[in-house]
Coordinates of C-alpha atoms (C1' of nucleotides) in Angstrom, one line a residue:
Chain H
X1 CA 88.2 88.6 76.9
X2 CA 89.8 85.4 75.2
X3 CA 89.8 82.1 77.2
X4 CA 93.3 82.7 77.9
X5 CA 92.2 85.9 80.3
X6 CA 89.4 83.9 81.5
X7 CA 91.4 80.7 82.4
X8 CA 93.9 83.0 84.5
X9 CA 90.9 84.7 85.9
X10 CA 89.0 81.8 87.0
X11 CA 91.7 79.5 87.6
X12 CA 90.6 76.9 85.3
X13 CA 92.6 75.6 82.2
X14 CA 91.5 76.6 79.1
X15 CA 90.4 73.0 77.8
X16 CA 88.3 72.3 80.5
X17 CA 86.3 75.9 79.6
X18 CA 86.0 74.4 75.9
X19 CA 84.7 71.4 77.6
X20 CA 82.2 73.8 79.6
X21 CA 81.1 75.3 76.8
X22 CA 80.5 71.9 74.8
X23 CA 78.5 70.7 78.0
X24 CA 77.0 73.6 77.7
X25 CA 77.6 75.3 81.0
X26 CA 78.9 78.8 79.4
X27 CA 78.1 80.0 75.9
X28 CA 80.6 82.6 75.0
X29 CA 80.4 84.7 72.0
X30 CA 82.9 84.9 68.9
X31 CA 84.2 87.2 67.7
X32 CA 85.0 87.6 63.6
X33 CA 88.0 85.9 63.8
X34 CA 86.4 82.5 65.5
X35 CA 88.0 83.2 68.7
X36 CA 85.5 82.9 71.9
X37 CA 84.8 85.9 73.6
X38 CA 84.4 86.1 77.1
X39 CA 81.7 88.6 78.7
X40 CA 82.0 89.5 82.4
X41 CA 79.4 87.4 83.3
X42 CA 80.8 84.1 81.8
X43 CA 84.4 84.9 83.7
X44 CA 82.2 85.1 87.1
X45 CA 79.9 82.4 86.3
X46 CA 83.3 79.9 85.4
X47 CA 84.4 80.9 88.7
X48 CA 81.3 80.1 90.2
X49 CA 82.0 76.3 88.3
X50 CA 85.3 76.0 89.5
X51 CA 84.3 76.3 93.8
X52 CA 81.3 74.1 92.9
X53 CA 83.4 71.5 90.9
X54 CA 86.1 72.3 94.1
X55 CA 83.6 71.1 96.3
X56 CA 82.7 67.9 94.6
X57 CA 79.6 68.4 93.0
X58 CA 78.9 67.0 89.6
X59 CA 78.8 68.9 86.1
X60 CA 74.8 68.2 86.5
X61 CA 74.8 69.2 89.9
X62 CA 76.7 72.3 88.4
X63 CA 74.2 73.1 86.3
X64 CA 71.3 73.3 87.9
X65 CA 72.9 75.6 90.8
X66 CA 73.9 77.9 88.2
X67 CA 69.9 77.5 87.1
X68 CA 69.3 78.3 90.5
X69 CA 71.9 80.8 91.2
X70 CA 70.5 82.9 87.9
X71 CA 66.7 82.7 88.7
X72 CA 65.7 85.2 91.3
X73 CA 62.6 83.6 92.3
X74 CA 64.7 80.5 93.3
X75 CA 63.9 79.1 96.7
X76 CA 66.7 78.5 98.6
X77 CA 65.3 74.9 99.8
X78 CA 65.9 73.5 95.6
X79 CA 69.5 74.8 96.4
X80 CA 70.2 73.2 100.2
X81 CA 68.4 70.4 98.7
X82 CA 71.2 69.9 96.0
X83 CA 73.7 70.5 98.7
X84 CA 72.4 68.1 100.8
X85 CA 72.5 65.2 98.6
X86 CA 75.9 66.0 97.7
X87 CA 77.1 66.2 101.3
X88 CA 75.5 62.4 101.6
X89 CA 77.1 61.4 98.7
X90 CA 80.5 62.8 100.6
X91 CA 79.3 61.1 104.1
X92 CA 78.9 57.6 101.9
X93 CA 82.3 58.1 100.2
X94 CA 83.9 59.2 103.5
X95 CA 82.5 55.8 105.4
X96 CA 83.4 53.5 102.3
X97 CA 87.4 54.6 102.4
X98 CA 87.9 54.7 106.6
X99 CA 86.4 50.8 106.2
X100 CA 88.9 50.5 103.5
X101 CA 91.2 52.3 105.5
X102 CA 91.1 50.5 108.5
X103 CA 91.1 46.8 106.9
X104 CA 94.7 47.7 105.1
X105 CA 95.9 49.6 108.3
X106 CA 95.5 45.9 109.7
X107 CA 97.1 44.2 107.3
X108 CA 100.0 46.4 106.7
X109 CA 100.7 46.3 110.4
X110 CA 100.3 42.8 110.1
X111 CA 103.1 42.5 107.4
X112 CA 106.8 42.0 108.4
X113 CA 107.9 44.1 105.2
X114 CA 110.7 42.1 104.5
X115 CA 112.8 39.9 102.3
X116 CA 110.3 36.8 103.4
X117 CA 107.5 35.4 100.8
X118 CA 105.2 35.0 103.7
X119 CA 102.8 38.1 103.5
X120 CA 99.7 38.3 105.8
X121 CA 98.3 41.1 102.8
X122 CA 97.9 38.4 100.3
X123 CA 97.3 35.6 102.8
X124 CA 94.1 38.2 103.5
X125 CA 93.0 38.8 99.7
X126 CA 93.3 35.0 98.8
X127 CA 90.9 34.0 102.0
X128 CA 87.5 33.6 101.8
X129 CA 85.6 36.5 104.2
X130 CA 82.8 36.3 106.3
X131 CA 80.1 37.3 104.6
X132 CA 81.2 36.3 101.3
X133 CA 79.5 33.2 100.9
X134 CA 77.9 32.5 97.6
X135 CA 74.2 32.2 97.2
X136 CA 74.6 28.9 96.4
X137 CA 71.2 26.6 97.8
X138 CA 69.7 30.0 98.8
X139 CA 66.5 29.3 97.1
X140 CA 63.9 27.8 99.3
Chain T
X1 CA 83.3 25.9 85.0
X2 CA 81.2 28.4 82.2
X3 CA 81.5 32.0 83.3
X4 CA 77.9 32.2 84.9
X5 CA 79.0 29.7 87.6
X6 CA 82.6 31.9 88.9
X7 CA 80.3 34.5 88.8
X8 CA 78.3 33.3 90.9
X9 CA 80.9 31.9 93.3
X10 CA 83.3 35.0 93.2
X11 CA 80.0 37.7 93.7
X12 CA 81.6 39.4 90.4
X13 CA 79.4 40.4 87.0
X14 CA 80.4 37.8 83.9
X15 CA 80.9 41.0 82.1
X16 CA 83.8 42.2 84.8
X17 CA 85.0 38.6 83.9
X18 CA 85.2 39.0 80.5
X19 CA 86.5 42.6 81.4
X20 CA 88.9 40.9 83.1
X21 CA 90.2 38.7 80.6
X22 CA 90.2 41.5 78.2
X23 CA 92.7 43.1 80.8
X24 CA 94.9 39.5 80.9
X25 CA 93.9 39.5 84.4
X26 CA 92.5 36.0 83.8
X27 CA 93.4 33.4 81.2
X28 CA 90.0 30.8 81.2
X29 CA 90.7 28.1 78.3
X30 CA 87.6 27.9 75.6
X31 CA 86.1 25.0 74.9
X32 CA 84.8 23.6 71.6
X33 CA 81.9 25.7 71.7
X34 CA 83.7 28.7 72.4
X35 CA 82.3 29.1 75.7
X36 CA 85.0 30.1 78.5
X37 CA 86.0 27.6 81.1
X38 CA 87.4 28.6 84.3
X39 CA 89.3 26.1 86.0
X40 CA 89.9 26.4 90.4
X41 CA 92.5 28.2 89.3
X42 CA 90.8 30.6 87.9
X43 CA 87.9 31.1 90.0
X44 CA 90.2 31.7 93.2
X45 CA 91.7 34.5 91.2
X46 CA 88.8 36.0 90.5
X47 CA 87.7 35.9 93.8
X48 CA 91.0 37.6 95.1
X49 CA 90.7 40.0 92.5
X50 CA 87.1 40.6 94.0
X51 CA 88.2 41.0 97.2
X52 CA 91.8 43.5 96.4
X53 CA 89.1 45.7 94.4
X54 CA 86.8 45.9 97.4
X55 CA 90.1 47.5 99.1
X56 CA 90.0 50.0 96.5
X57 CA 93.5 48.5 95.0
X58 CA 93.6 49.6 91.2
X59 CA 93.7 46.7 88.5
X60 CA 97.1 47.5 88.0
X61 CA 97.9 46.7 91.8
X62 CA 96.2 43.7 91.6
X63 CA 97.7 43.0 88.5
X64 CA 100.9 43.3 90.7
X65 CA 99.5 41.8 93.6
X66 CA 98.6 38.3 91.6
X67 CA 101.8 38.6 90.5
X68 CA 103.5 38.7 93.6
X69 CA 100.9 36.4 95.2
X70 CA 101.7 33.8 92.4
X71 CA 105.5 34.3 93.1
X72 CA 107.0 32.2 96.4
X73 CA 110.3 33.7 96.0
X74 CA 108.3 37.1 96.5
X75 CA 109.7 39.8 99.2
X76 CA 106.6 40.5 101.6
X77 CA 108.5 44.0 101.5
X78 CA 107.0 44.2 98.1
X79 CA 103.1 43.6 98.8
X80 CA 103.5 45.4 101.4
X81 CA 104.9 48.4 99.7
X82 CA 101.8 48.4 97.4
X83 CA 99.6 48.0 100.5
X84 CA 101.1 51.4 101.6
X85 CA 101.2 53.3 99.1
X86 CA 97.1 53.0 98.5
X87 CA 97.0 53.8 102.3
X88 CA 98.3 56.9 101.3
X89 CA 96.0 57.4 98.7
X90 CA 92.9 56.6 100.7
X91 CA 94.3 59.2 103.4
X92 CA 94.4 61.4 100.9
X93 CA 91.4 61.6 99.4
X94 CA 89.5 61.3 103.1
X95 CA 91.2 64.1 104.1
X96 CA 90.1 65.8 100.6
X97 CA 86.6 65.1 101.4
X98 CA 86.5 65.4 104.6
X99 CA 87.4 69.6 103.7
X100 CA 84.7 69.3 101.5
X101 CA 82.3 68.2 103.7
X102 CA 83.1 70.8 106.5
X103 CA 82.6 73.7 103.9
X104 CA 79.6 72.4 102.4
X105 CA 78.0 70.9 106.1
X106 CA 78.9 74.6 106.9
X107 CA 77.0 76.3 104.2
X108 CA 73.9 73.9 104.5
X109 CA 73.9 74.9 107.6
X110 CA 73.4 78.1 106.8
X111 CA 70.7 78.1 104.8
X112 CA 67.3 78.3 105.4
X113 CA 66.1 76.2 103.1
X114 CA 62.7 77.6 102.7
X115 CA 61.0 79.1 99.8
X116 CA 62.9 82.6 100.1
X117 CA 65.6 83.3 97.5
X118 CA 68.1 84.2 99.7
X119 CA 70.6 81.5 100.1
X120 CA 74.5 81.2 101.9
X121 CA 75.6 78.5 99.3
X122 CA 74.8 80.3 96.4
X123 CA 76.4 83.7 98.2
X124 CA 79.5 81.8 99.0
X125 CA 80.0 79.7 95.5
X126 CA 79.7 83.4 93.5
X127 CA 82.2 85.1 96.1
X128 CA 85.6 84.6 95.5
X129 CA 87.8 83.1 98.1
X130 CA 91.1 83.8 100.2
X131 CA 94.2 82.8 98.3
X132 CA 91.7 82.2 95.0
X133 CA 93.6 85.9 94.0
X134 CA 94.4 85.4 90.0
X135 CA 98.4 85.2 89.1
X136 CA 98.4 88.2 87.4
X137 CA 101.3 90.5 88.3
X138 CA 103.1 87.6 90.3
X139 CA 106.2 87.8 87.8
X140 CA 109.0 90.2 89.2
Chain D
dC1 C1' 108.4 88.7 56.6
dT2 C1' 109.1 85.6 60.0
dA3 C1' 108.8 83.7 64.6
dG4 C1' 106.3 83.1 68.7
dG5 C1' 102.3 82.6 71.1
dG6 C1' 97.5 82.2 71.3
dC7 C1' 93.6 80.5 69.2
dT8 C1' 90.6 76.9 66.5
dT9 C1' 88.8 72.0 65.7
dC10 C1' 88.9 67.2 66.1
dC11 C1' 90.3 62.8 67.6
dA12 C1' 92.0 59.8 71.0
dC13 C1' 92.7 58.4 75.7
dC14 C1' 92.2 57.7 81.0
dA15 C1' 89.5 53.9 84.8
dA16 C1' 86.7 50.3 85.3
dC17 C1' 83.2 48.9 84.0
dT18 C1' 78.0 48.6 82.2
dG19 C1' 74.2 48.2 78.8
dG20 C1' 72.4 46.6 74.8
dA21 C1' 72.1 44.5 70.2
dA22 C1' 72.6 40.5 67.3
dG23 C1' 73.3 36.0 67.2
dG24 C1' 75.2 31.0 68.5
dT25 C1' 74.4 26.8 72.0
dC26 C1' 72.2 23.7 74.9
dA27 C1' 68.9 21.1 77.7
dA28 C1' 64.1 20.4 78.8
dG29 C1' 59.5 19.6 77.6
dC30 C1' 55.8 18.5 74.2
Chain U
dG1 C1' 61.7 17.0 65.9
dC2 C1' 60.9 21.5 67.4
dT3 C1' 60.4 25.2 70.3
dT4 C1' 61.4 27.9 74.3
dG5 C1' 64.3 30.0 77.4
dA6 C1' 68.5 30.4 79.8
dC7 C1' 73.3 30.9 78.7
dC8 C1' 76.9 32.0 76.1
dT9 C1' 79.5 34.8 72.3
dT10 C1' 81.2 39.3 70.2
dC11 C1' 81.2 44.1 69.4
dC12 C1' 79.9 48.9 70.0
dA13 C1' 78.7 52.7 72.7
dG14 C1' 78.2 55.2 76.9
dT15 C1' 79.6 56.6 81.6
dT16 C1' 82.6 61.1 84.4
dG17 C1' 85.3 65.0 83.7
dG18 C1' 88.4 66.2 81.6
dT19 C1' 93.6 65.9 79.3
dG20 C1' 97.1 65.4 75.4
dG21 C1' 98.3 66.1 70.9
dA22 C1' 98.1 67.2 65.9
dA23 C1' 97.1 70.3 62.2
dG24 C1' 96.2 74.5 61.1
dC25 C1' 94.5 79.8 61.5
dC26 C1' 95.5 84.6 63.6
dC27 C1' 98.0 88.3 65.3
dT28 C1' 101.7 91.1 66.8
dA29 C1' 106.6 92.4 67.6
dG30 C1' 111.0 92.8 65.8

DNA sequence: CTAGGGCTTCCACCAACTGGAAGGTCAAGC
DNA sequence: GCTTGACCTTCCAGTTGGTGGAAGCCCTAG
């Protein structure tokens, strides 16, 4: 298989399997003529990237579930382990954007929206906020 | 004011400042020594830079937004256009996690997480997915 | 034999910084 | 007067995960 039948196999675009390979994630063959050559296994194991990158986790993370995924005696605590921390990471994210989320809600609601200069948005940005006072005499 | 001390008061890094500048975000005057000196000006821009980056607001927003905030002929319609238009990006990318973390609380879930192989994440990452079918014969 | 599509490499770029090296400046203390 | 240490300067490289594009083979159909 070239990497044009593995990209339409595994849904990925043909530069980022270069990239894979060049991160080291798949190591195709090639043939005479330069061109990479695509086993079975690499088309299934570029799938296997592309629902692991779907689900967020990192080209490291990626790499050692494939590790994992490949070694029989794996136990499936290194691999729930991974998952977990990733799924923390996603909790974190989640919580930073909703308080993100809910601040602008406010505003915007707050802002007429019109042809009028005054704006409560950037009355907001250009206030100081509680909480954001500067260690200033904080020593002693 | 040397970099060091609207660092201190806006809670950003001196080398986001200078990142800053780098950007034309911030203009500081130099003095003889070459040093950067930040006038009140300067400082209360950093700090609402600080704060419009806390909303998640991209440098080009808040290059907008200190634009607009600098502008008292501005139309709050404007700002708050900007406002909701990263609302709809944070939406976006909670909902996009938030699918993410159902799958993946799902699968950890599943798993035992013991020292036995066996393990639902791995399963499900190899197994290809509903409506994950390959374009092949979709012409005609 | 030529046109096209597919393949190759390499280099540059995206966001928004961050780290570190090499070196100039300044104020305090001896 | 000199040293020490905290600041300051610039510049270069690295981060994450690719993406875009140029220049140039390769291969097949007409």
């Amino acid at each position: 298989m070239n990497i044009g039948d593995v990209a339409a196999l595994s849904g990925l675009p043909a530069k980022t399997i270069r990239y894979y390979e060049d991160v080291g994630l798949v190591k195709p063959l090639r043939s005479t003529n330069g061109y990479r050559t695509f086993r079975e296994s690499d088309a299934h194991k570029l799938a296997f990237l592309g629902r692991s990158r779907a689900l967020g986790f990192s080209i490291e993370d990626c790499r050692n579930l494939i590790a994992l995924y490949e070694d029989e005696k794996r136990a499936s605590a290194e691999v729930k382990d991974i998952a977990e921390q990733h799924l923390e990471r996603i909790d974190d994210k989640i919580a930073e954007l909703k308080e993100m989320r809910a601040t602008l809600a406010h505003l915007v609601d707050a802002c007429a929206g019109d042809h009028r200069p005054d704006c409560p948005i950037l009355a907001d940005l250009a206030t100081k906020h509680r909480g954001e006072e500067q260690l200033k005499n904080t020593a002693l």
